[in-house]
mmCIF file of C-alpha atoms and ligand atoms in Angstrom:
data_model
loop_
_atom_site.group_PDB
_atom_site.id
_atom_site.type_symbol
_atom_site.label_atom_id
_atom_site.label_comp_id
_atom_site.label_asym_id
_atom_site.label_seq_id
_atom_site.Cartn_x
_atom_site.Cartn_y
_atom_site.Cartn_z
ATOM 1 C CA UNK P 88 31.351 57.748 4.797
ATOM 2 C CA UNK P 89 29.474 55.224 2.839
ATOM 3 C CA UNK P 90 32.929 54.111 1.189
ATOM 4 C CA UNK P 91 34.384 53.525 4.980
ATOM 5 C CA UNK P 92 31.065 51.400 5.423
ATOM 6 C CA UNK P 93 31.676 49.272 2.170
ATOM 7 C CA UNK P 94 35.092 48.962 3.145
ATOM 8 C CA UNK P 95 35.051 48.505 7.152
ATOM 9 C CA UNK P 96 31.907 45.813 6.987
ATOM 10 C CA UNK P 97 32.517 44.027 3.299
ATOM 11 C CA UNK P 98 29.787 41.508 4.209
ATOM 12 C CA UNK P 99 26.370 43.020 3.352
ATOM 13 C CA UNK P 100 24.373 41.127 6.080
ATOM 14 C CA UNK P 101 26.794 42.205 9.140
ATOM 15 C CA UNK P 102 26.895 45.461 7.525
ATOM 16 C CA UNK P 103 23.205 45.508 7.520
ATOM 17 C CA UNK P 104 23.476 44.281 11.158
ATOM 18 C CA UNK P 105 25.585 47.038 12.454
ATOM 19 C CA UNK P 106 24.151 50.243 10.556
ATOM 20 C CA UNK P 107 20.905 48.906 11.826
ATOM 21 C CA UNK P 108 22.157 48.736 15.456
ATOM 22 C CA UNK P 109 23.741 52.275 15.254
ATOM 23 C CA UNK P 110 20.233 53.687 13.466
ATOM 24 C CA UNK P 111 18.374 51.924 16.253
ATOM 25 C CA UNK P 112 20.338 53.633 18.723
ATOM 26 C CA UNK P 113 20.011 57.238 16.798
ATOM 27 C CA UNK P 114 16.626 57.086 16.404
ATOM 28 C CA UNK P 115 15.887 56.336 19.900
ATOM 29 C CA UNK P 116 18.585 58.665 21.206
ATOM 30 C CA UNK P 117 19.941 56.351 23.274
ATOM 31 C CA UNK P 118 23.633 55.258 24.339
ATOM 32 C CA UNK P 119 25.110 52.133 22.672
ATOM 33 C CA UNK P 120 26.344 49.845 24.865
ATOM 34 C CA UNK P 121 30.037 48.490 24.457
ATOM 35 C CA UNK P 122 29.603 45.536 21.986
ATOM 36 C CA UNK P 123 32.586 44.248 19.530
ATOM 37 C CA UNK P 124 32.271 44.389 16.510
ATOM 38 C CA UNK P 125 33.998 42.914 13.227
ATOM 39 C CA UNK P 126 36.069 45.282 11.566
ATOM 40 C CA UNK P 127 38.371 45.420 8.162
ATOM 41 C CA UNK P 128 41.086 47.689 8.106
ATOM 42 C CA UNK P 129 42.214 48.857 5.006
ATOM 43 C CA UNK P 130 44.913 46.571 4.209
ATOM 44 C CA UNK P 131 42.564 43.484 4.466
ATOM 45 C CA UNK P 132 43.018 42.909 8.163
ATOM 46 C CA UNK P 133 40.490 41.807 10.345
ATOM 47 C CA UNK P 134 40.369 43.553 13.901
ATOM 48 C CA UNK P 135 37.731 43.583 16.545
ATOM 49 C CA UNK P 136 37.068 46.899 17.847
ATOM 50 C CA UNK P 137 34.781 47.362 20.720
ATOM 51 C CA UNK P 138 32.596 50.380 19.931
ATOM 52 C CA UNK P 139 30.226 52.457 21.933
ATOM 53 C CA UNK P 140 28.309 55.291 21.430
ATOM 54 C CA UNK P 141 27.445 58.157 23.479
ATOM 55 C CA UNK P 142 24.543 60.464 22.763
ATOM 56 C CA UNK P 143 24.726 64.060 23.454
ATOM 57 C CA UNK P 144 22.701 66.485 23.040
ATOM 58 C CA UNK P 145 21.500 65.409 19.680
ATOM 59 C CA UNK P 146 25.000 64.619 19.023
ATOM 60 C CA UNK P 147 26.365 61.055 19.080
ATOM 61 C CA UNK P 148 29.802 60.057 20.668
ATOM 62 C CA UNK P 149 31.218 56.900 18.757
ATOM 63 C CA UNK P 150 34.370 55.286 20.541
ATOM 64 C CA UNK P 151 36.186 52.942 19.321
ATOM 65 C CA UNK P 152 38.732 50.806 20.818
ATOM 66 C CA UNK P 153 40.669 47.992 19.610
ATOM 67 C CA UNK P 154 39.938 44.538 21.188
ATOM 68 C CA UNK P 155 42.045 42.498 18.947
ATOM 69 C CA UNK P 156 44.904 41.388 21.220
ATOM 70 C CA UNK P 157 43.145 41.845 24.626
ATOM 71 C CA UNK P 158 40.296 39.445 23.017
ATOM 72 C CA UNK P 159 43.564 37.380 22.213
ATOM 73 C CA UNK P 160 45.246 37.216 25.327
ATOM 74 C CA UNK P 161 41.801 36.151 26.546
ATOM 75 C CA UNK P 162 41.492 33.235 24.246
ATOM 76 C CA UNK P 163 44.831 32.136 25.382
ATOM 77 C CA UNK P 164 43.482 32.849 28.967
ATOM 78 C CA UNK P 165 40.907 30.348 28.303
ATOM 79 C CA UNK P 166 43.092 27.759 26.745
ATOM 80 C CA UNK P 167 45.189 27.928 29.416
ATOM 81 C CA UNK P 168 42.512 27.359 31.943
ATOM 82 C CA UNK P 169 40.752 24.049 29.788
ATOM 83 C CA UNK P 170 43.753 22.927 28.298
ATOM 84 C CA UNK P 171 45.975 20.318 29.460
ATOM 85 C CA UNK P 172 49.117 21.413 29.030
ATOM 86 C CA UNK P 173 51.471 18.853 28.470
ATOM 87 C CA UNK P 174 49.104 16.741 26.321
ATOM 88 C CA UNK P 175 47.453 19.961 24.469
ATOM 89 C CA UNK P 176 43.746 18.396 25.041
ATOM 90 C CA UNK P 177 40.927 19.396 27.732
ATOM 91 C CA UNK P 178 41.511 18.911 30.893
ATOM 92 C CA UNK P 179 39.620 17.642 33.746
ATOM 93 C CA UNK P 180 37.895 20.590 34.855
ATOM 94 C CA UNK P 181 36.729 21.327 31.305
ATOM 95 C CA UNK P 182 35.705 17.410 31.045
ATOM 96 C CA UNK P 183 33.272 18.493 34.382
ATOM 97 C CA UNK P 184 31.789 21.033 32.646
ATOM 98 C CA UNK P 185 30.971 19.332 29.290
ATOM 99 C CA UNK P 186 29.844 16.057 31.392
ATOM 100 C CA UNK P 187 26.751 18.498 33.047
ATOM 101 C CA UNK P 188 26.000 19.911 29.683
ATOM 102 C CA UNK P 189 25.728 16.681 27.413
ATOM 103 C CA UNK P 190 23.943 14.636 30.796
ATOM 104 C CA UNK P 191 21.338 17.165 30.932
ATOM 105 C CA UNK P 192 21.315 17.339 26.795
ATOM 106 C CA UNK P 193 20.975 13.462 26.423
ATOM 107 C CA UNK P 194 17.725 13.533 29.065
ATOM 108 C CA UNK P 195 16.370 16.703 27.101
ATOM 109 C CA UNK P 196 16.841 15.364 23.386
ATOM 110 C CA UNK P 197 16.169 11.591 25.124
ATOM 111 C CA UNK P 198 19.362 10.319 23.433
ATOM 112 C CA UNK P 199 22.316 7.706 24.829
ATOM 113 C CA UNK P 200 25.295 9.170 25.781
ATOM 114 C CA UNK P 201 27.862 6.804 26.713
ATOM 115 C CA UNK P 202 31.576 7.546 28.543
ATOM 116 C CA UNK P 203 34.966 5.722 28.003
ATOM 117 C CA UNK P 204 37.288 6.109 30.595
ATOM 118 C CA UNK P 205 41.359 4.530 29.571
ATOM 119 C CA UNK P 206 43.755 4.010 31.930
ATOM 120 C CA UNK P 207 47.752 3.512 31.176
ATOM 121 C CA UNK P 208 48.906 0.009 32.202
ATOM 122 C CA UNK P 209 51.917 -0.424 33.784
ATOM 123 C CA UNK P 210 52.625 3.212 33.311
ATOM 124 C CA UNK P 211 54.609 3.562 36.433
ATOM 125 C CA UNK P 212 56.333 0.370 35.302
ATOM 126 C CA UNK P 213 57.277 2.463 31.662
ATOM 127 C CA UNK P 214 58.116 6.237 33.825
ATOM 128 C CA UNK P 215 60.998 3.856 35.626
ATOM 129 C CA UNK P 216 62.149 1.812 32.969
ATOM 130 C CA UNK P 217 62.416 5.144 30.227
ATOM 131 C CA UNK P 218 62.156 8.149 33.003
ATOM 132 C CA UNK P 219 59.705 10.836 33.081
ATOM 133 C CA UNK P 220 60.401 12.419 29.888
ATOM 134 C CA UNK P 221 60.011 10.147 27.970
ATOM 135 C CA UNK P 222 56.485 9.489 30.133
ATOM 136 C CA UNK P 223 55.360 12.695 28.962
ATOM 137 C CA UNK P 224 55.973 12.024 25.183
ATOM 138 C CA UNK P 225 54.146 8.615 25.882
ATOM 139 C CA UNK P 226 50.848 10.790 27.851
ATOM 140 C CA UNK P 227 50.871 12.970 24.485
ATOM 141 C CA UNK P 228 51.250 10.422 22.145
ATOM 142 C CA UNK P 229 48.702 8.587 23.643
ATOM 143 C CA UNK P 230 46.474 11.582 23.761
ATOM 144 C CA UNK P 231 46.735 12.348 19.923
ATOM 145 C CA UNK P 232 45.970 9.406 19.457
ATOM 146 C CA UNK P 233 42.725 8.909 21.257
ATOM 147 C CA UNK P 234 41.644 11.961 19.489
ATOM 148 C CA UNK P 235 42.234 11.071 16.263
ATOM 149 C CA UNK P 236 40.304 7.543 16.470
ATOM 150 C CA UNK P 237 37.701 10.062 18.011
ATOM 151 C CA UNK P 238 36.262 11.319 14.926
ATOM 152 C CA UNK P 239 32.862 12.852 14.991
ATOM 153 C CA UNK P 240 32.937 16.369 15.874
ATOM 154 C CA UNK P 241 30.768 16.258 18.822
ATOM 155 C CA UNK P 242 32.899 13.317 20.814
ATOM 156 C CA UNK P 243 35.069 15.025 23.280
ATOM 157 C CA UNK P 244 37.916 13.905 24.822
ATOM 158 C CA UNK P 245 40.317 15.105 27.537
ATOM 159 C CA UNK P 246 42.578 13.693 30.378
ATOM 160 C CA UNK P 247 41.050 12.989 33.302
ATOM 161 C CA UNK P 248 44.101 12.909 35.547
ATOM 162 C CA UNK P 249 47.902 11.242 35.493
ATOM 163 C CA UNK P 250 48.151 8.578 32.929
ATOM 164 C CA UNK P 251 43.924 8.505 32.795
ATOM 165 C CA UNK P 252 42.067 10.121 29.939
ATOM 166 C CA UNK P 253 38.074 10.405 29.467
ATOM 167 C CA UNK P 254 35.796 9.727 26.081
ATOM 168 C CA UNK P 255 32.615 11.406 26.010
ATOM 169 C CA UNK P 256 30.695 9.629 23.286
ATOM 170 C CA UNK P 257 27.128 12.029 22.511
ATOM 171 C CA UNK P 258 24.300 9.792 20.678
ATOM 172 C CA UNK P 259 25.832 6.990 21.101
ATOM 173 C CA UNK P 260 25.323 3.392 22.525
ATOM 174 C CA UNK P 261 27.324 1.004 24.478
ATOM 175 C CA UNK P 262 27.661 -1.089 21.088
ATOM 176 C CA UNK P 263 29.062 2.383 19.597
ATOM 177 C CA UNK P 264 30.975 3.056 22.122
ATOM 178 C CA UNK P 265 32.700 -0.573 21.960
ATOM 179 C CA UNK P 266 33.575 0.158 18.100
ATOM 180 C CA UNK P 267 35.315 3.541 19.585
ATOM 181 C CA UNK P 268 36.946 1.926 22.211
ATOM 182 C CA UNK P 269 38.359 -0.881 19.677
ATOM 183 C CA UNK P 270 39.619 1.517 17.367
ATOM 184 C CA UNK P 271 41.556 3.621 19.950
ATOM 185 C CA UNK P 272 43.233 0.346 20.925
ATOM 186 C CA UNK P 273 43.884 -0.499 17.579
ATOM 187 C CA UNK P 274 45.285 3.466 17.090
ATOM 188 C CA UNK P 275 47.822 2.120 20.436
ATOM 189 C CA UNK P 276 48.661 -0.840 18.882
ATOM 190 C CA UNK P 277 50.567 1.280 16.305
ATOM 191 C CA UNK P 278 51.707 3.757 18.471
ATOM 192 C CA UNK P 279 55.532 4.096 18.469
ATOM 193 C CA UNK P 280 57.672 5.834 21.389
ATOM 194 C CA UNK P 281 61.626 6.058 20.267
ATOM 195 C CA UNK P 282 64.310 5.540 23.671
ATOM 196 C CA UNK P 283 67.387 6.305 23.355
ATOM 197 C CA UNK P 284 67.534 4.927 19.350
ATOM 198 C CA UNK P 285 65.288 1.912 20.213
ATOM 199 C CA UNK P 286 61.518 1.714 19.992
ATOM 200 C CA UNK P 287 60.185 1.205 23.824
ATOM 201 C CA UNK P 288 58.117 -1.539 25.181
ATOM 202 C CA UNK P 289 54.168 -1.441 23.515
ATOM 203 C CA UNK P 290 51.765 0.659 25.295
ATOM 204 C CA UNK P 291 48.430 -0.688 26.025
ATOM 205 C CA UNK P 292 45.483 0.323 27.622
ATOM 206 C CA UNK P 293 41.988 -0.999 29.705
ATOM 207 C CA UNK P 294 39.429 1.077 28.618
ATOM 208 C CA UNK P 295 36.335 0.871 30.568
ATOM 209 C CA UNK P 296 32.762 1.777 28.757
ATOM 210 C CA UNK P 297 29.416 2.984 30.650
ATOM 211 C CA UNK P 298 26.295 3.922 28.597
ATOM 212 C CA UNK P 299 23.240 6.103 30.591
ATOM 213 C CA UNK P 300 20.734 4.654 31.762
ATOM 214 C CA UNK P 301 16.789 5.596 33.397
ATOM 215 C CA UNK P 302 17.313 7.455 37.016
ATOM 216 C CA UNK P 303 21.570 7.427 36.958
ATOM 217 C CA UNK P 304 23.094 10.801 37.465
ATOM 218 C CA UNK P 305 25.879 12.124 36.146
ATOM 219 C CA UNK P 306 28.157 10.516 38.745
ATOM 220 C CA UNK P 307 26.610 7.483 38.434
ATOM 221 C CA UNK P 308 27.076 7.605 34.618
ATOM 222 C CA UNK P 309 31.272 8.220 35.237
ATOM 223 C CA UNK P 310 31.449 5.779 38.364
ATOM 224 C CA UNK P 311 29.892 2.898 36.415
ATOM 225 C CA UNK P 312 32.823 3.625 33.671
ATOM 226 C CA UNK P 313 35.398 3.586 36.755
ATOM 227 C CA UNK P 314 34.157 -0.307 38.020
ATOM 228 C CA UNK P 315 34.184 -1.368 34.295
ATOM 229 C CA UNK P 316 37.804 0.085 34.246
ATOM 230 C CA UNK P 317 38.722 -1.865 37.204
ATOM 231 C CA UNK P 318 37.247 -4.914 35.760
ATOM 232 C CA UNK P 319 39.741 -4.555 33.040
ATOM 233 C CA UNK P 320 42.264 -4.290 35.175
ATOM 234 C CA UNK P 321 41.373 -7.410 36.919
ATOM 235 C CA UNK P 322 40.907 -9.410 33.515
ATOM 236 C CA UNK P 323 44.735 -8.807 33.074
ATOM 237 C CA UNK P 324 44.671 -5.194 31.633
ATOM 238 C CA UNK P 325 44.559 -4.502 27.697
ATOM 239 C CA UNK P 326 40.892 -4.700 27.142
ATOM 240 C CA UNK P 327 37.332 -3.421 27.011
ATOM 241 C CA UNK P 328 34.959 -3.731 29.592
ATOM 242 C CA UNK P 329 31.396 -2.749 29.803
ATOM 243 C CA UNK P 330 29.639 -1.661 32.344
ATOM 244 C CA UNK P 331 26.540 -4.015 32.840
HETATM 245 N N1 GTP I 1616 55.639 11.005 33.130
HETATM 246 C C1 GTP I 1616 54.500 11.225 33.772
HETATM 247 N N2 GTP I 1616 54.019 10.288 34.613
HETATM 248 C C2 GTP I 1616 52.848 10.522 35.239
HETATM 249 C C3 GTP I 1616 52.122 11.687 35.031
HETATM 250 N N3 GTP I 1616 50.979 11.606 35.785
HETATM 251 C C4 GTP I 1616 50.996 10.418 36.416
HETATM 252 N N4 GTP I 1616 52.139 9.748 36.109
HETATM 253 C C5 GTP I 1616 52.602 8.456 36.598
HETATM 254 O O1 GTP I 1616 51.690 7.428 36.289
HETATM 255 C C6 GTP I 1616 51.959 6.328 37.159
HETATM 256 C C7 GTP I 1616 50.659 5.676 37.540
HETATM 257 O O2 GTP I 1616 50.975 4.546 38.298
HETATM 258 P P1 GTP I 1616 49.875 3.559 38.891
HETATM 259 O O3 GTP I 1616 48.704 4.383 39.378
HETATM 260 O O4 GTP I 1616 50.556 2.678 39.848
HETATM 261 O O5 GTP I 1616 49.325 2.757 37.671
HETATM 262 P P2 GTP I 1616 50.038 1.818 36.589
HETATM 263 O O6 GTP I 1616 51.508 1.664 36.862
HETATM 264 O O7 GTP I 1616 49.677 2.359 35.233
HETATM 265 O O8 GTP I 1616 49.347 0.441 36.845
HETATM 266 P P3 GTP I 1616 47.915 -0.030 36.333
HETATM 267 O O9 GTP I 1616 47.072 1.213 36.180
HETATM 268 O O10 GTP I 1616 47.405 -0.942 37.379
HETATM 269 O O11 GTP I 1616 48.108 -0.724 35.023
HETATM 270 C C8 GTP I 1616 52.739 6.888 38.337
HETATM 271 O O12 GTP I 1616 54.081 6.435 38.277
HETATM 272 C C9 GTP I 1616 52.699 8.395 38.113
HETATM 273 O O13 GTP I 1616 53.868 9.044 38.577
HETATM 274 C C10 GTP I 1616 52.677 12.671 34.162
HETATM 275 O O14 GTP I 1616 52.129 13.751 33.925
HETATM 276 N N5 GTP I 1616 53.846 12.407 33.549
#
């Protein structure tokens, strides 16, 4: 038994977590509640097993059940249901969520948080001139490359909608932001989409920037980015605006 232990929970501290959870549950002759747990099989192989116990009669009941792939199709669930699927990032109902949790974070931790919303010009213009498919390679081009000039781990991005996508910018000002919103254009700049042998037209975008400030909401916070975007529009597209 203390061989299967070694071998089923390598890591002493998890180990030490679980045989204390099952002593726990001896001791006090109680049930254990379904929980998963971490196992290694034999060959090396992680799994997840969900494992209860049942006591009886100064007996105990252990049952184990392997979680692996319906903790797998779950994930995939999940992905499916925040994931964008044609440009692989978040999509708008996971940006929703996120927006709540970092507002409220940046009042609690009294930090700026500041919101970059980019907008496709002319994209209609580019879906007619190079048809749809190639309007779809364009969205995910464009949204791989957003990410990457994205870089710290906390900024979050995800498309907000049609040819729209949304920056979330944690700890950071609207002077930050502006240095984020340069280097995505730059990113664009480079950005190469191949028709039919030929490169197509340059893609640009207007990026609009609003920063939080005393007494705005959440709303408040994403409209102010929306009238900066349409400012940008109105200065003849391909540019930053700020919210002021
Ligand atoms: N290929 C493709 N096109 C999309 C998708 N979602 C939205 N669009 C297109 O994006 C275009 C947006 O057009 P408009 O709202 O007129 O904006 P625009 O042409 O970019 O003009 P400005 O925003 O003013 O620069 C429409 O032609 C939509 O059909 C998509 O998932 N795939």
């Amino acid at each position: 038994m203390d061989t299967w232990w070694l071998k089923a929970y390598p890591d002493p501290a998890y180990r030490s977590w679980v045989l204390q959870t099952w002593n726990t549950a001896v001791e006090h002759k109680t049930d254990i509640e379904p929980q998963h747990y971490q196992v290694t099989c034999k060959d090396g192989r992680l799994i997840t097993m969900e494992i209860s116990g049942i006591y009886i009669d100064n007996e105990f009941l252990a049952i184990f059940k392997d979680a692996t792939q319906r903790m797998e199709a779950e994930d995939i669930l999940r992905d499916m249901a925040f994931l964008d699927s044609l440009t692989q990032i978040a999509n708008r109902r996971r940006f929703d969520e996120k927006l709540i949790q970092e507002f409220n974070l940046s009042i609690t931790t009294n930090s700026p948080l500041s919101l970059i919303l980019i907008d496709i010009d002319n994209f209609k213009q580019f879906n007619d001139s190079y048809g749809h498919l190639i309007g779809d390679e364009c969205l995910l081009k464009v949204a791989q490359c957003i990410s990457t000039a994205v870089s710290r781990p906390e900024d979050f991005v995800a498309r907000f909608g049609g040819e729209e996508f949304v920056v979330l910018l944690p700890q950071t000002s609207a002077a930050g932001a502006c240095n984020v919103a340069q280097k995505i254009q730059h990113a664009i700049s480079e950005l190469t989409i191949i028709y039919d042998h030929c490169f197509t037209n340059k893609v640009t975008l207007s990026l609009g920037i609003n920063t939080r400030y005393n007494q705005c909401d959440h709303i408040q916070l994403l409209d102010g980015a929306d009238k900066a975007l349409y400012k940008a529009k109105e200065h003849g597209r391909d540019c930053i605006v700020v919210n002021q």
